[in-house]
């Protein structure tokens, strides 16, 4: 017997054919076939992943269930699935979740904020693909007083060793520490390695602290640092829709 075997009426209910009672009726009426054989008894089990199950001649398929987790990444944690040097990783922050999760994109070890973890490969692929230009918003505390000229350069494009950056939204939020630092809010539509730090460095204002407050439609919503939560169904729909996937 396969580990995935379940009673037929349970499989049909999960696949959206109605309540288990309704699905029992489908079986009793002889409308259900498993591997070509009509089943009219209620105790029969099947494996929805291995057996061909049909209702009225149409193939039954279970909806794919994925897990979507938003972590408020703390500083000092590496964005990787495994770390050979035994540093603390984002996976240590979501221990106990029963899914084959991986982080979507990357935040530097000292960066805090929104990090999505999922087992939905197609979604992750699109969210990180430049073609979809998913916006990411950062708060960056940078050294020095950032003037209009530096703001304009950050907005229009900065020449880095891997090319000119795409246009970005950049605003000065306020000066901090007696104007020794400036808080900037930057929204980027590309995701190059250490991009915010390299951009700010290139205009003469190295980053002191970096926090991601938004990833596509996702924000922390008061989630304390170091903790995680499941996305709401509405967030999952928004996220998938933002990269052209059905709900
Ligand atoms: N840009 C950076 O420089 N670092 C991050 O962690 C994210 C974006």
mmCIF file of C-alpha atoms and ligand atoms in Angstrom:
data_model
loop_
_atom_site.group_PDB
_atom_site.id
_atom_site.type_symbol
_atom_site.label_atom_id
_atom_site.label_comp_id
_atom_site.label_asym_id
_atom_site.label_seq_id
_atom_site.Cartn_x
_atom_site.Cartn_y
_atom_site.Cartn_z
ATOM 1 C CA UNK A 1 0.000 0.000 0.000
ATOM 2 C CA UNK A 2 1.329 3.465 -0.884
ATOM 3 C CA UNK A 3 1.845 6.077 1.822
ATOM 4 C CA UNK A 4 -0.401 8.468 -0.135
ATOM 5 C CA UNK A 5 -3.444 6.171 -0.216
ATOM 6 C CA UNK A 6 -6.655 7.707 1.024
ATOM 7 C CA UNK A 7 -10.314 6.845 0.835
ATOM 8 C CA UNK A 8 -11.725 7.709 -2.538
ATOM 9 C CA UNK A 9 -14.463 9.996 -1.203
ATOM 10 C CA UNK A 10 -11.832 12.005 0.684
ATOM 11 C CA UNK A 11 -9.754 12.484 -2.463
ATOM 12 C CA UNK A 12 -12.808 13.553 -4.445
ATOM 13 C CA UNK A 13 -13.801 16.037 -1.739
ATOM 14 C CA UNK A 14 -10.299 17.557 -1.742
ATOM 15 C CA UNK A 15 -10.462 17.851 -5.514
ATOM 16 C CA UNK A 16 -13.619 19.952 -5.211
ATOM 17 C CA UNK A 17 -16.435 17.503 -6.015
ATOM 18 C CA UNK A 18 -18.398 18.494 -2.902
ATOM 19 C CA UNK A 19 -18.696 17.185 0.638
ATOM 20 C CA UNK A 20 -17.603 13.647 1.445
ATOM 21 C CA UNK A 21 -21.274 12.649 1.607
ATOM 22 C CA UNK A 22 -21.829 13.981 -1.919
ATOM 23 C CA UNK A 23 -18.695 12.189 -3.102
ATOM 24 C CA UNK A 24 -19.920 8.908 -1.580
ATOM 25 C CA UNK A 25 -23.015 9.275 -3.713
ATOM 26 C CA UNK A 26 -20.852 9.712 -6.834
ATOM 27 C CA UNK A 27 -19.139 6.418 -5.978
ATOM 28 C CA UNK A 28 -22.394 4.569 -5.227
ATOM 29 C CA UNK A 29 -23.827 5.810 -8.516
ATOM 30 C CA UNK A 30 -20.953 4.139 -10.377
ATOM 31 C CA UNK A 31 -19.570 7.399 -11.748
ATOM 32 C CA UNK A 32 -16.057 6.929 -10.385
ATOM 33 C CA UNK A 33 -13.283 4.859 -11.917
ATOM 34 C CA UNK A 34 -9.824 4.006 -10.560
ATOM 35 C CA UNK A 35 -7.298 2.881 -13.165
ATOM 36 C CA UNK A 36 -10.131 2.168 -15.559
ATOM 37 C CA UNK A 37 -12.204 0.068 -13.104
ATOM 38 C CA UNK A 38 -15.570 1.359 -11.899
ATOM 39 C CA UNK A 39 -15.664 1.509 -8.094
ATOM 40 C CA UNK A 40 -19.030 1.294 -6.331
ATOM 41 C CA UNK A 41 -17.884 0.354 -2.823
ATOM 42 C CA UNK A 42 -17.178 2.981 -0.194
ATOM 43 C CA UNK A 43 -14.115 1.525 1.543
ATOM 44 C CA UNK A 44 -11.825 1.666 -1.486
ATOM 45 C CA UNK A 45 -8.588 3.611 -1.211
ATOM 46 C CA UNK A 46 -6.419 5.108 -3.929
ATOM 47 C CA UNK A 47 -3.259 7.168 -4.328
ATOM 48 C CA UNK A 48 -4.127 10.499 -5.970
ATOM 49 C CA UNK A 49 -0.508 10.875 -7.144
ATOM 50 C CA UNK A 50 -0.110 7.406 -8.667
ATOM 51 C CA UNK A 51 -3.594 6.185 -9.624
ATOM 52 C CA UNK A 52 -5.726 7.425 -12.485
ATOM 53 C CA UNK A 53 -8.968 8.541 -10.858
ATOM 54 C CA UNK A 54 -11.880 9.651 -13.026
ATOM 55 C CA UNK A 55 -15.352 11.021 -12.399
ATOM 56 C CA UNK A 56 -17.701 10.767 -15.363
ATOM 57 C CA UNK A 57 -14.640 10.054 -17.504
ATOM 58 C CA UNK A 58 -12.789 13.216 -16.420
ATOM 59 C CA UNK A 59 -9.442 12.994 -14.674
ATOM 60 C CA UNK A 60 -9.402 14.063 -11.015
ATOM 61 C CA UNK A 61 -6.494 16.233 -9.940
ATOM 62 C CA UNK A 62 -5.746 17.479 -6.464
ATOM 63 C CA UNK A 63 -4.933 21.161 -6.185
ATOM 64 C CA UNK A 64 -1.253 21.827 -5.492
ATOM 65 C CA UNK A 65 -0.803 23.093 -1.973
ATOM 66 C CA UNK A 66 2.123 25.373 -1.406
ATOM 67 C CA UNK A 67 3.461 27.057 1.698
ATOM 68 C CA UNK A 68 4.170 30.796 1.780
ATOM 69 C CA UNK A 69 5.976 32.308 4.724
ATOM 70 C CA UNK A 70 7.036 35.851 5.409
ATOM 71 C CA UNK A 71 10.027 36.211 7.727
ATOM 72 C CA UNK A 72 11.086 39.451 9.388
ATOM 73 C CA UNK A 73 14.726 38.674 8.815
ATOM 74 C CA UNK A 74 16.988 39.714 11.666
ATOM 75 C CA UNK A 75 20.557 40.925 11.172
ATOM 76 C CA UNK A 76 23.304 38.326 11.505
ATOM 77 C CA UNK A 77 21.450 35.622 9.593
ATOM 78 C CA UNK A 78 22.553 34.329 6.186
ATOM 79 C CA UNK A 79 20.031 33.982 3.317
ATOM 80 C CA UNK A 80 20.755 30.457 2.162
ATOM 81 C CA UNK A 81 19.285 27.007 2.598
ATOM 82 C CA UNK A 82 22.461 25.531 4.022
ATOM 83 C CA UNK A 83 25.659 27.015 5.270
ATOM 84 C CA UNK A 84 28.768 24.881 5.295
ATOM 85 C CA UNK A 85 30.377 27.172 7.866
ATOM 86 C CA UNK A 86 27.504 26.596 10.303
ATOM 87 C CA UNK A 87 26.498 30.271 10.372
ATOM 88 C CA UNK A 88 22.899 30.894 11.404
ATOM 89 C CA UNK A 89 20.672 30.850 8.317
ATOM 90 C CA UNK A 90 17.148 32.006 7.549
ATOM 91 C CA UNK A 91 16.110 28.339 7.603
ATOM 92 C CA UNK A 92 16.918 28.254 11.332
ATOM 93 C CA UNK A 93 14.344 31.042 11.797
ATOM 94 C CA UNK A 94 11.498 28.906 10.366
ATOM 95 C CA UNK A 95 12.273 25.571 11.984
ATOM 96 C CA UNK A 96 9.351 23.221 12.418
ATOM 97 C CA UNK A 97 7.512 24.207 9.225
ATOM 98 C CA UNK A 98 6.658 21.029 7.311
ATOM 99 C CA UNK A 99 7.567 22.137 3.790
ATOM 100 C CA UNK A 100 10.542 22.092 1.488
ATOM 101 C CA UNK A 101 11.051 25.841 1.773
ATOM 102 C CA UNK A 102 13.646 28.039 0.139
ATOM 103 C CA UNK A 103 14.206 31.799 0.349
ATOM 104 C CA UNK A 104 13.088 33.913 -2.617
ATOM 105 C CA UNK A 105 15.947 36.216 -3.532
ATOM 106 C CA UNK A 106 18.571 37.270 -1.066
ATOM 107 C CA UNK A 107 19.168 39.791 1.686
ATOM 108 C CA UNK A 108 22.689 40.415 2.960
ATOM 109 C CA UNK A 109 23.509 39.036 6.400
ATOM 110 C CA UNK A 110 23.295 42.493 7.988
ATOM 111 C CA UNK A 111 20.063 43.493 6.174
ATOM 112 C CA UNK A 112 16.749 43.188 8.027
ATOM 113 C CA UNK A 113 13.160 43.061 6.779
ATOM 114 C CA UNK A 114 10.775 41.258 4.456
ATOM 115 C CA UNK A 115 11.926 37.873 3.191
ATOM 116 C CA UNK A 116 9.607 35.415 1.476
ATOM 117 C CA UNK A 117 10.138 31.663 1.854
ATOM 118 C CA UNK A 118 8.122 29.188 -0.160
ATOM 119 C CA UNK A 119 8.088 25.802 -1.878
ATOM 120 C CA UNK A 120 6.350 27.286 -4.939
ATOM 121 C CA UNK A 121 9.117 27.083 -7.525
ATOM 122 C CA UNK A 122 7.293 28.746 -10.407
ATOM 123 C CA UNK A 123 6.342 31.733 -8.276
ATOM 124 C CA UNK A 124 9.875 32.082 -6.892
ATOM 125 C CA UNK A 125 11.327 31.910 -10.383
ATOM 126 C CA UNK A 126 9.118 34.723 -11.620
ATOM 127 C CA UNK A 127 9.553 36.906 -8.545
ATOM 128 C CA UNK A 128 13.309 36.926 -9.050
ATOM 129 C CA UNK A 129 13.336 37.118 -12.861
ATOM 130 C CA UNK A 130 14.295 40.604 -14.166
ATOM 131 C CA UNK A 131 11.541 40.383 -16.768
ATOM 132 C CA UNK A 132 8.848 40.807 -14.112
ATOM 133 C CA UNK A 133 10.606 43.781 -12.422
ATOM 134 C CA UNK A 134 9.039 43.081 -9.034
ATOM 135 C CA UNK A 135 9.446 46.268 -6.935
ATOM 136 C CA UNK A 136 11.406 46.053 -3.692
ATOM 137 C CA UNK A 137 11.428 48.956 -1.257
ATOM 138 C CA UNK A 138 14.296 49.588 1.140
ATOM 139 C CA UNK A 139 14.985 52.014 3.949
ATOM 140 C CA UNK A 140 18.684 52.834 3.904
ATOM 141 C CA UNK A 141 20.505 54.897 6.474
ATOM 142 C CA UNK A 142 23.521 56.257 4.663
ATOM 143 C CA UNK A 143 26.520 58.281 5.730
ATOM 144 C CA UNK A 144 26.481 62.031 5.155
ATOM 145 C CA UNK A 145 23.887 64.573 4.023
ATOM 146 C CA UNK A 146 22.368 63.379 0.763
ATOM 147 C CA UNK A 147 21.755 66.324 -1.547
ATOM 148 C CA UNK A 148 19.633 66.762 -4.652
ATOM 149 C CA UNK A 149 22.416 65.802 -7.027
ATOM 150 C CA UNK A 150 22.983 62.404 -5.392
ATOM 151 C CA UNK A 151 19.223 61.783 -5.263
ATOM 152 C CA UNK A 152 18.918 62.510 -8.968
ATOM 153 C CA UNK A 153 21.774 60.155 -9.820
ATOM 154 C CA UNK A 154 20.253 57.373 -7.735
ATOM 155 C CA UNK A 155 16.913 57.884 -9.484
ATOM 156 C CA UNK A 156 18.237 58.080 -13.021
ATOM 157 C CA UNK A 157 20.869 55.350 -12.871
ATOM 158 C CA UNK A 158 24.281 54.800 -11.380
ATOM 159 C CA UNK A 159 27.169 53.167 -13.206
ATOM 160 C CA UNK A 160 28.204 50.008 -11.344
ATOM 161 C CA UNK A 161 30.717 47.381 -12.460
ATOM 162 C CA UNK A 162 27.824 45.298 -13.883
ATOM 163 C CA UNK A 163 26.264 48.194 -15.790
ATOM 164 C CA UNK A 164 23.979 51.182 -15.236
ATOM 165 C CA UNK A 165 21.141 50.676 -12.788
ATOM 166 C CA UNK A 166 17.551 51.014 -13.995
ATOM 167 C CA UNK A 167 15.483 54.047 -12.998
ATOM 168 C CA UNK A 168 14.429 53.863 -9.347
ATOM 169 C CA UNK A 169 12.183 55.795 -6.994
ATOM 170 C CA UNK A 170 14.306 57.442 -4.326
ATOM 171 C CA UNK A 171 13.226 59.879 -1.624
ATOM 172 C CA UNK A 172 14.968 61.460 1.300
ATOM 173 C CA UNK A 173 12.924 60.600 4.384
ATOM 174 C CA UNK A 174 14.893 62.706 6.890
ATOM 175 C CA UNK A 175 18.317 63.539 8.221
ATOM 176 C CA UNK A 176 19.463 61.631 11.298
ATOM 177 C CA UNK A 177 22.155 61.956 13.945
ATOM 178 C CA UNK A 178 22.618 65.736 13.627
ATOM 179 C CA UNK A 179 22.708 65.378 9.837
ATOM 180 C CA UNK A 180 25.635 62.966 10.012
ATOM 181 C CA UNK A 181 23.451 60.369 8.260
ATOM 182 C CA UNK A 182 20.402 60.448 5.962
ATOM 183 C CA UNK A 183 17.483 58.051 5.794
ATOM 184 C CA UNK A 184 16.508 57.187 2.214
ATOM 185 C CA UNK A 185 13.631 55.165 0.829
ATOM 186 C CA UNK A 186 14.510 53.427 -2.436
ATOM 187 C CA UNK A 187 12.269 51.319 -4.650
ATOM 188 C CA UNK A 188 14.172 49.177 -7.135
ATOM 189 C CA UNK A 189 12.791 47.028 -9.939
ATOM 190 C CA UNK A 190 15.890 44.889 -10.350
ATOM 191 C CA UNK A 191 17.630 42.658 -7.870
ATOM 192 C CA UNK A 192 21.351 42.690 -8.396
ATOM 193 C CA UNK A 193 23.696 41.536 -5.686
ATOM 194 C CA UNK A 194 24.204 44.152 -2.927
ATOM 195 C CA UNK A 195 22.579 46.659 -5.231
ATOM 196 C CA UNK A 196 21.450 49.282 -2.722
ATOM 197 C CA UNK A 197 24.814 49.300 -0.984
ATOM 198 C CA UNK A 198 26.715 49.582 -4.248
ATOM 199 C CA UNK A 199 24.457 52.354 -5.564
ATOM 200 C CA UNK A 200 24.755 54.444 -2.420
ATOM 201 C CA UNK A 201 28.499 53.849 -2.232
ATOM 202 C CA UNK A 202 28.833 54.981 -5.861
ATOM 203 C CA UNK A 203 27.269 58.373 -5.061
ATOM 204 C CA UNK A 204 29.485 58.846 -2.013
ATOM 205 C CA UNK A 205 27.083 57.791 0.755
ATOM 206 C CA UNK A 206 27.904 54.331 2.121
ATOM 207 C CA UNK A 207 25.065 52.416 3.749
ATOM 208 C CA UNK A 208 25.155 52.163 7.527
ATOM 209 C CA UNK A 209 21.935 50.199 7.937
ATOM 210 C CA UNK A 210 19.556 48.535 5.471
ATOM 211 C CA UNK A 211 16.004 47.297 5.903
ATOM 212 C CA UNK A 212 13.567 45.956 3.289
ATOM 213 C CA UNK A 213 10.073 47.194 4.032
ATOM 214 C CA UNK A 214 8.286 45.846 0.959
ATOM 215 C CA UNK A 215 8.667 42.973 -1.506
ATOM 216 C CA UNK A 216 6.102 43.264 -4.328
ATOM 217 C CA UNK A 217 2.782 43.549 -2.494
ATOM 218 C CA UNK A 218 4.155 42.137 0.789
ATOM 219 C CA UNK A 219 4.880 44.187 3.912
ATOM 220 C CA UNK A 220 5.684 43.092 7.459
ATOM 221 C CA UNK A 221 2.403 44.338 8.984
ATOM 222 C CA UNK A 222 3.883 44.715 12.496
ATOM 223 C CA UNK A 223 5.578 41.335 12.491
ATOM 224 C CA UNK A 224 8.376 41.585 15.108
ATOM 225 C CA UNK A 225 11.952 41.044 13.992
ATOM 226 C CA UNK A 226 13.042 37.390 13.964
ATOM 227 C CA UNK A 227 9.463 36.063 13.725
ATOM 228 C CA UNK A 228 7.553 34.672 10.759
ATOM 229 C CA UNK A 229 3.938 34.339 9.679
ATOM 230 C CA UNK A 230 2.030 32.590 6.909
ATOM 231 C CA UNK A 231 0.860 34.844 4.090
ATOM 232 C CA UNK A 232 -2.865 35.479 4.092
ATOM 233 C CA UNK A 233 -4.825 33.976 1.168
ATOM 234 C CA UNK A 234 -5.298 37.535 -0.147
ATOM 235 C CA UNK A 235 -1.546 38.130 -0.106
ATOM 236 C CA UNK A 236 -0.929 34.876 -1.984
ATOM 237 C CA UNK A 237 -3.426 35.894 -4.667
ATOM 238 C CA UNK A 238 -1.884 39.386 -4.980
ATOM 239 C CA UNK A 239 1.614 37.977 -5.141
ATOM 240 C CA UNK A 240 0.799 35.380 -7.783
ATOM 241 C CA UNK A 241 -1.189 37.890 -9.795
ATOM 242 C CA UNK A 242 1.710 40.384 -9.682
ATOM 243 C CA UNK A 243 3.756 37.980 -11.813
ATOM 244 C CA UNK A 244 0.947 36.776 -14.057
ATOM 245 C CA UNK A 245 0.051 33.522 -12.269
ATOM 246 C CA UNK A 246 -3.538 32.429 -11.549
ATOM 247 C CA UNK A 247 -4.653 32.495 -7.875
HETATM 248 N N1 LIG B 1 20.700 45.603 -1.618
HETATM 249 C C1 LIG B 1 21.770 45.421 -0.815
HETATM 250 O O1 LIG B 1 22.784 46.066 -0.977
HETATM 251 N N2 LIG B 1 21.677 44.502 0.154
HETATM 252 C C2 LIG B 1 20.560 43.796 0.417
HETATM 253 O O2 LIG B 1 20.535 42.994 1.338
HETATM 254 C C3 LIG B 1 19.454 43.993 -0.428
HETATM 255 C C4 LIG B 1 19.560 44.902 -1.444
#
